[in-house]
Tab-separated table of C-alpha atoms and ligand atoms in Angstrom:
chain	number	residue	atom	x	y	z
A	22	MET	CA	94.237	110.063	106.258
A	23	SER	CA	93.774	112.155	109.564
A	24	PHE	CA	95.051	115.395	109.905
A	25	SER	CA	96.617	114.299	113.117
A	26	GLN	CA	98.400	111.882	111.383
A	27	ILE	CA	100.217	114.335	109.682
A	28	ASP	CA	103.927	114.451	111.586
A	29	ARG	CA	106.591	116.705	111.354
A	30	ARG	CA	108.546	114.133	108.918
A	31	SER	CA	105.684	114.130	106.667
A	32	PHE	CA	105.355	117.803	106.579
A	33	LEU	CA	108.975	118.316	105.591
A	34	GLY	CA	108.838	115.621	103.251
A	35	VAL	CA	108.834	116.829	99.613
A	36	ALA	CA	105.926	114.564	98.205
A	37	GLY	CA	102.856	112.764	99.603
A	38	GLY	CA	100.096	114.082	101.630
A	39	ALA	CA	96.453	114.069	100.338
A	40	LEU	CA	95.495	117.023	97.948
A	41	LEU	CA	93.771	119.747	99.543
A	42	CYS	CA	92.441	121.619	96.664
A	43	THR	CA	93.931	123.480	93.282
A	44	ILE	CA	94.548	127.210	93.248
A	45	GLY	CA	95.268	129.104	90.288
A	46	GLY	CA	96.381	125.693	88.433
A	47	GLN	CA	98.536	124.761	91.668
A	48	LYS	CA	98.049	122.132	93.498
A	49	VAL	CA	97.835	122.395	97.541
A	50	TYR	CA	98.674	119.141	99.610
A	51	LEU	CA	97.540	118.732	103.154
A	52	ASN	CA	100.855	118.077	104.678
A	53	GLN	CA	102.714	121.093	102.839
A	54	LYS	CA	103.075	124.841	103.636
A	55	ALA	CA	101.291	127.244	100.924
A	56	ASP	CA	102.213	130.481	100.019
A	57	VAL	CA	98.334	132.013	99.699
A	58	GLU	CA	99.815	135.340	98.400
A	59	LYS	CA	101.804	133.712	95.610
A	60	LEU	CA	98.894	131.323	94.815
A	61	ALA	CA	96.609	134.542	94.248
A	62	THR	CA	99.157	135.809	91.536
A	63	GLY	CA	97.922	133.115	89.775
A	64	VAL	CA	94.342	133.532	89.778
A	65	THR	CA	92.598	135.797	87.049
A	66	ILE	CA	90.365	138.273	87.818
A	67	PRO	CA	86.712	137.445	86.452
A	68	PRO	CA	85.318	139.650	83.874
A	69	LYS	CA	82.558	140.742	85.907
A	70	VAL	CA	84.766	141.900	88.633
A	71	ALA	CA	87.119	143.515	86.281
A	72	ALA	CA	84.176	145.705	84.873
A	73	ALA	CA	82.936	146.505	88.179
A	74	ASN	CA	86.440	147.878	89.346
A	75	LYS	CA	86.139	150.165	86.301
A	76	ASN	CA	82.662	151.416	86.605
A	77	PRO	CA	81.383	150.626	90.141
A	78	GLY	CA	77.726	151.405	89.425
A	79	LEU	CA	77.631	148.125	87.832
A	80	VAL	CA	77.117	146.796	91.375
A	81	LYS	CA	73.586	147.089	92.119
A	82	ALA	CA	72.707	147.329	95.638
A	83	ALA	CA	70.076	144.737	96.691
A	84	ALA	CA	66.534	145.365	98.033
A	85	VAL	CA	66.363	145.121	101.864
A	86	THR	CA	62.303	143.760	102.455
A	87	GLY	CA	62.715	143.015	105.888
A	88	ASN	CA	63.527	144.515	109.104
A	89	ARG	CA	67.374	145.974	108.634
A	90	LYS	CA	70.180	144.083	110.597
A	91	GLU	CA	73.131	145.677	109.680
A	92	TYR	CA	76.665	144.867	110.460
A	93	TRP	CA	80.282	146.093	109.352
A	94	ILE	CA	83.053	143.408	109.381
A	95	ALA	CA	86.393	143.503	107.774
A	96	ALA	CA	88.640	140.627	107.199
A	97	GLU	CA	92.246	141.349	108.405
A	98	GLN	CA	95.368	139.552	109.410
A	99	ARG	CA	96.501	139.000	112.922
A	100	ARG	CA	98.608	136.679	115.097
A	101	TRP	CA	96.750	133.901	116.695
A	102	ASN	CA	98.012	131.610	119.058
A	103	ILE	CA	96.317	128.105	119.032
A	104	ILE	CA	97.814	127.234	122.062
A	105	PRO	CA	98.380	129.956	124.306
A	106	ALA	CA	100.932	129.408	127.489
A	107	ASN	CA	99.303	129.570	130.627
A	108	SER	CA	100.783	131.514	133.763
A	109	ASN	CA	103.604	129.150	134.316
A	110	GLY	CA	104.899	129.590	130.612
A	111	LYS	CA	103.446	125.976	129.595
A	112	LYS	CA	101.005	124.712	127.163
A	113	ARG	CA	98.765	122.653	128.966
A	114	ASP	CA	96.635	119.835	128.023
A	115	GLN	CA	93.919	119.961	131.234
A	116	MET	CA	92.257	116.572	130.047
A	117	LEU	CA	95.359	114.462	130.268
A	118	ASN	CA	97.419	116.922	132.632
A	119	GLN	CA	100.428	117.017	130.160
A	120	THR	CA	102.457	119.872	128.552
A	121	ILE	CA	101.930	119.831	124.677
A	122	LYS	CA	105.066	119.051	122.845
A	123	LYS	CA	103.804	120.424	118.920
A	124	GLY	CA	106.500	122.944	118.411
A	125	LYS	CA	105.323	126.506	117.193
A	126	THR	CA	101.480	127.419	117.859
A	127	SER	CA	101.389	130.846	116.245
A	128	PHE	CA	100.809	131.924	113.046
A	129	THR	CA	99.634	134.905	110.922
A	130	ALA	CA	95.719	134.084	110.827
A	131	TYR	CA	92.828	135.914	108.620
A	132	ALA	CA	89.870	136.525	110.979
A	133	TYR	CA	86.664	138.701	110.629
A	134	ARG	CA	86.561	141.698	112.763
A	135	GLN	CA	83.327	143.743	113.803
A	136	TYR	CA	83.299	147.305	113.683
A	137	THR	CA	80.944	150.114	114.629
A	138	SER	CA	78.668	151.862	112.100
A	139	GLY	CA	80.522	153.127	109.013
A	140	PHE	CA	83.696	150.963	109.976
A	141	GLY	CA	83.931	153.776	112.493
A	142	GLU	CA	85.762	151.783	115.278
A	143	PRO	CA	86.784	148.316	115.772
A	144	ILE	CA	84.338	146.349	118.333
A	145	GLY	CA	87.157	144.158	119.974
A	146	GLU	CA	89.789	142.092	118.192
A	147	ALA	CA	89.707	140.013	115.037
A	148	THR	CA	89.009	136.702	116.305
A	149	VAL	CA	88.648	133.111	115.382
A	150	PRO	CA	85.772	132.393	114.960
A	151	GLY	CA	84.435	135.801	113.638
A	152	PRO	CA	81.684	137.686	115.230
A	153	LEU	CA	78.433	136.202	115.705
A	154	ILE	CA	75.888	137.351	113.337
A	155	GLU	CA	72.343	137.081	114.579
A	156	ALA	CA	68.898	137.785	113.247
A	157	ASN	CA	65.313	137.083	113.801
A	158	VAL	CA	62.949	135.527	111.107
A	159	GLY	CA	61.771	138.476	109.075
A	160	ASP	CA	65.122	140.337	108.980
A	161	THR	CA	67.135	141.505	106.123
A	162	VAL	CA	70.935	141.219	107.266
A	163	VAL	CA	73.229	143.782	105.529
A	164	VAL	CA	76.865	142.997	106.071
A	165	HIS	CA	79.175	145.985	104.760
A	166	PHE	CA	82.398	143.811	104.068
A	167	ARG	CA	85.698	145.114	103.730
A	168	ASN	CA	88.725	142.953	102.828
A	169	LEU	CA	91.917	144.112	104.552
A	170	CYS	CA	93.922	140.895	103.841
A	171	PRO	CA	96.424	140.333	101.095
A	172	VAL	CA	94.419	137.794	98.736
A	173	PRO	CA	90.753	138.363	97.533
A	174	VAL	CA	88.382	136.945	100.161
A	175	THR	CA	84.595	136.779	100.717
A	176	MET	CA	81.612	136.370	103.265
A	177	HIS	CA	79.451	133.419	102.255
A	178	PRO	CA	76.364	132.339	104.432
A	179	HIS	CA	74.482	129.213	105.197
A	180	GLY	CA	70.956	129.126	106.071
A	181	MET	CA	69.879	132.528	104.525
A	182	PHE	CA	68.194	133.373	101.455
A	183	TYR	CA	70.193	135.471	98.845
A	184	SER	CA	69.939	136.343	95.040
A	185	ASN	CA	72.878	135.081	93.128
A	186	GLU	CA	74.805	138.094	93.112
A	187	MET	CA	74.983	137.730	97.187
A	188	ASP	CA	76.375	134.393	97.312
A	189	GLY	CA	79.709	135.472	98.155
A	190	ALA	CA	81.260	132.664	96.100
A	191	TYR	CA	83.961	132.247	93.722
A	192	LYS	CA	82.730	130.738	90.397
A	193	GLY	CA	85.444	131.090	87.800
A	194	TYR	CA	84.265	133.172	84.884
A	195	TRP	CA	80.860	133.630	85.826
A	196	THR	CA	82.013	135.274	89.501
A	197	ASP	CA	79.944	138.162	90.718
A	198	PRO	CA	82.149	141.111	92.866
A	199	GLY	CA	80.687	139.512	95.670
A	200	GLY	CA	82.593	136.385	95.164
A	201	PHE	CA	86.088	137.939	94.611
A	202	VAL	CA	86.436	141.140	97.034
A	203	GLN	CA	89.828	142.367	96.522
A	204	THR	CA	92.334	143.702	99.006
A	205	ASN	CA	91.053	147.048	100.064
A	206	ARG	CA	87.974	146.872	98.617
A	207	ASP	CA	84.406	147.030	99.971
A	208	PHE	CA	81.260	144.758	99.314
A	209	THR	CA	77.853	145.094	100.623
A	210	TYR	CA	76.070	141.671	101.310
A	211	VAL	CA	72.215	141.790	101.195
A	212	TRP	CA	70.744	138.401	102.723
A	213	GLU	CA	67.110	137.678	103.563
A	214	CYS	CA	65.924	135.629	106.712
A	215	PRO	CA	62.220	134.305	105.602
A	216	GLU	CA	60.215	131.755	107.525
A	217	GLY	CA	62.173	128.400	107.225
A	218	THR	CA	65.536	130.013	107.873
A	219	GLU	CA	65.400	129.702	111.542
A	220	GLY	CA	68.461	127.902	112.913
A	221	THR	CA	72.258	127.469	113.463
A	222	TRP	CA	74.243	128.510	110.752
A	223	MET	CA	77.757	129.924	109.667
A	224	TYR	CA	79.724	132.128	107.404
A	225	HIS	CA	82.738	131.728	105.763
A	226	ASP	CA	85.146	132.835	102.823
A	227	HIS	CA	84.311	131.123	99.694
A	228	GLY	CA	86.656	133.468	97.513
A	229	PRO	CA	89.090	132.609	94.841
A	230	MET	CA	91.556	131.093	97.646
A	231	ASP	CA	89.015	128.642	99.035
A	232	PRO	CA	89.409	127.063	101.367
A	233	ILE	CA	93.051	128.223	102.567
A	234	PRO	CA	91.357	131.695	103.988
A	235	LEU	CA	88.846	129.390	105.804
A	236	TYR	CA	91.546	127.234	107.167
A	237	LYS	CA	93.462	130.490	108.025
A	238	GLY	CA	90.192	131.624	110.546
A	239	LEU	CA	87.752	133.149	108.141
A	240	PHE	CA	84.712	131.661	109.449
A	241	GLY	CA	82.292	132.575	112.194
A	242	PRO	CA	78.711	131.436	113.541
A	243	MET	CA	75.286	132.591	112.878
A	244	VAL	CA	71.884	132.272	114.243
A	245	ILE	CA	68.661	133.096	113.207
A	246	ARG	CA	65.926	133.010	115.593
A	247	ASP	CA	62.342	132.191	115.844
A	248	PRO	CA	60.623	135.123	117.354
A	249	ASN	CA	58.017	133.234	118.875
A	250	GLU	CA	60.298	130.614	120.681
A	251	THR	CA	61.680	131.478	124.314
A	252	PRO	CA	65.156	132.189	123.982
A	253	PRO	CA	67.572	129.793	125.859
A	254	ASP	CA	69.013	130.931	129.235
A	255	LYS	CA	72.516	130.010	128.196
A	256	GLU	CA	73.771	129.883	124.780
A	257	PHE	CA	77.323	128.495	123.425
A	258	PHE	CA	78.939	128.628	120.119
A	259	VAL	CA	81.050	125.481	119.131
A	260	GLY	CA	83.134	125.689	115.881
A	261	PHE	CA	84.989	122.266	114.992
A	262	HIS	CA	87.837	123.025	112.423
A	263	SER	CA	91.403	122.488	111.999
A	264	PHE	CA	94.564	124.499	111.447
A	265	LEU	CA	96.348	122.478	108.824
A	266	PRO	CA	100.121	123.284	107.586
A	267	PRO	CA	99.261	124.706	104.089
A	268	ALA	CA	97.356	127.511	105.818
A	269	THR	CA	99.405	128.083	108.950
A	270	GLY	CA	102.702	127.273	107.989
A	271	LEU	CA	103.388	125.463	111.065
A	272	PRO	CA	105.080	121.975	111.541
A	273	ALA	CA	101.966	120.000	113.110
A	274	ALA	CA	98.332	120.168	112.367
A	275	PHE	CA	95.836	120.931	115.176
A	276	ASP	CA	92.172	120.119	115.724
A	277	CYS	CA	90.611	122.995	117.104
A	278	VAL	CA	86.928	124.261	118.762
A	279	ASN	CA	86.762	128.109	118.183
A	280	GLY	CA	90.234	128.565	117.230
A	281	ARG	CA	92.199	126.851	119.988
A	282	SER	CA	93.319	123.118	120.869
A	283	PHE	CA	93.158	121.355	124.053
A	284	THR	CA	91.102	121.109	126.888
A	285	GLY	CA	91.769	124.575	128.974
A	286	ASN	CA	92.663	126.488	125.974
A	287	THR	CA	89.105	125.748	124.141
A	288	PRO	CA	86.033	127.528	125.511
A	289	THR	CA	85.098	126.382	128.968
A	290	PHE	CA	81.268	126.995	129.224
A	291	GLN	CA	79.243	127.442	132.404
A	292	ALA	CA	75.566	126.723	133.215
A	293	ASN	CA	73.454	126.254	136.316
A	294	ILE	CA	71.156	123.550	137.212
A	295	GLY	CA	68.060	124.640	135.840
A	296	ASP	CA	69.276	126.449	132.796
A	297	ASP	CA	67.607	126.148	129.656
A	298	VAL	CA	70.847	125.606	127.447
A	299	ALA	CA	71.684	125.766	123.808
A	300	PHE	CA	74.890	124.605	122.204
A	301	HIS	CA	74.901	125.849	118.557
A	302	VAL	CA	77.555	123.803	116.918
A	303	TYR	CA	79.157	123.768	113.537
A	304	ALA	CA	81.828	121.970	111.602
A	305	LEU	CA	84.134	123.507	109.111
A	306	ASP	CA	86.870	121.433	107.434
A	307	ASP	CA	87.731	118.393	105.348
A	308	ASN	CA	86.721	116.041	108.208
A	309	PHE	CA	83.433	114.653	109.670
A	310	HIS	CA	83.069	115.206	113.417
A	311	THR	CA	80.729	114.204	116.555
A	312	PHE	CA	79.644	116.464	118.915
A	313	HIS	CA	79.508	114.969	122.659
A	314	ILE	CA	78.627	116.403	125.918
A	315	HIS	CA	79.308	114.156	128.756
A	316	GLY	CA	76.435	113.414	131.308
A	317	HIS	CA	74.310	115.013	128.953
A	318	ARG	CA	71.482	114.306	126.125
A	319	TRP	CA	69.197	116.474	124.078
A	320	LYS	CA	65.928	115.853	121.716
A	321	GLU	CA	66.176	115.993	117.844
A	322	PRO	CA	63.392	117.675	116.199
A	323	GLY	CA	62.380	114.221	115.288
A	324	GLY	CA	62.060	113.350	118.818
A	325	ALA	CA	65.247	110.912	119.069
A	326	ILE	CA	67.175	111.394	122.121
A	327	VAL	CA	70.882	111.689	121.362
A	328	ASP	CA	74.340	112.468	123.008
A	329	ASN	CA	76.522	112.027	120.538
A	330	LYS	CA	75.714	113.612	116.634
A	331	THR	CA	77.712	113.459	113.865
A	332	LEU	CA	78.652	116.447	111.710
A	333	GLY	CA	79.796	116.515	108.163
A	334	PRO	CA	81.941	119.346	106.541
A	335	GLY	CA	79.638	122.606	106.563
A	336	ASP	CA	76.867	121.127	108.933
A	337	SER	CA	75.443	122.960	111.902
A	338	PHE	CA	72.736	121.824	114.432
A	339	ARG	CA	71.630	122.997	118.045
A	340	ALA	CA	71.419	120.960	120.930
A	341	ARG	CA	68.959	122.406	123.558
A	342	PHE	CA	68.122	120.822	126.979
A	343	ILE	CA	67.214	121.597	130.607
A	344	GLU	CA	70.423	121.362	132.574
A	345	ASP	CA	70.045	118.860	135.144
A	346	ASN	CA	73.513	117.422	136.200
A	347	PRO	CA	76.222	118.900	138.183
A	348	GLY	CA	79.921	118.671	137.547
A	349	ARG	CA	83.188	119.115	135.277
A	350	TRP	CA	82.426	117.664	132.142
A	351	LEU	CA	84.048	117.422	128.794
A	352	TYR	CA	82.580	118.403	125.471
A	353	HIS	CA	84.395	117.047	122.537
A	354	CYS	CA	84.582	115.503	119.003
A	355	HIS	CA	84.391	111.794	119.336
A	356	VAL	CA	86.549	110.810	116.669
A	357	PHE	CA	89.610	110.030	118.818
A	358	SER	CA	92.266	111.104	116.807
A	359	HIS	CA	90.427	114.590	116.696
A	360	LEU	CA	89.717	114.311	120.674
A	361	HIS	CA	93.633	113.437	121.394
A	362	ASN	CA	94.795	116.175	118.828
A	363	GLY	CA	92.962	118.737	120.644
A	364	MET	CA	89.139	118.782	119.809
A	365	SER	CA	87.737	118.923	123.359
A	366	GLY	CA	86.841	121.385	126.167
A	367	TRP	CA	85.200	121.924	129.441
A	368	TYR	CA	81.524	122.276	130.470
A	369	LEU	CA	81.212	123.421	134.322
A	370	VAL	CA	77.932	122.918	135.863
A	371	GLU	CA	76.975	124.150	139.176
B	405	CU	CU1	86.465	115.559	114.854
């Protein structure tokens, strides 16, 4: 079943809908609201986490072996509008030039927010997706993480190298403290970027409430650069994901790019003829997506020329090309039910 097939009637219905996950013994369905705070009360604190709560000295700081790249990031609650109204008070789909009628579009999201050193000052708002984590090959990324959400959440990276303790994943009885960061607690993740980790990646919550916090907005882009490679002139980050009723409490499901839905609300990217352009693309929900840019094509590492690339859940890749085609272009997921449920945006080339 596609998320866009979840209509208001099935949302309000008592039964039906595919199983999304089971948390604390409770089943969560794709088409029903879920109370994540209530679900959290059914989750037992794992023994290593309980022991570390009593004796914080049990959590050993991981060694920093490379050039230190440091971040302070909190997970916070904030109101998030998937389709903000324009200056005329209308919620619009610019691609089809029509007003969107999907009812309420605001909910209380969970979002990552970057701070200055020592959690001194926030650097902007908490956002969906979270702040870009970037490093070079040879760096060690140190993320000081603080959970200000009402349920245990974490940060789990793709692409990097890390020890078992730095996984940021809930593993039931075997969970380490970094995989179960409780409300108002901190954890410091240390992730390595040795040779072979260069690429486009992402990070996301992988705590005991997984995947509900991710569906509430806890994910973000990550890039590890090869210092020998010329950086692109323009680069864009495209996160394909969805906001679903169990996470938002909203009646409708939304297919999104970077936290927003429908062309004009999703990011509008801009480049000039001759620019060396990089699109960093990742997908994080329960569906397969395809990334397509009208009027453009790029070369895969194997040499194949593509203009439409499939991504499964948790996949990521980079499309890089020299800009050669002016115009107002669409970029979008080519699964039609996703495209027409908001997974598209503008790419403007002058
Ligand atoms: Cu899609």
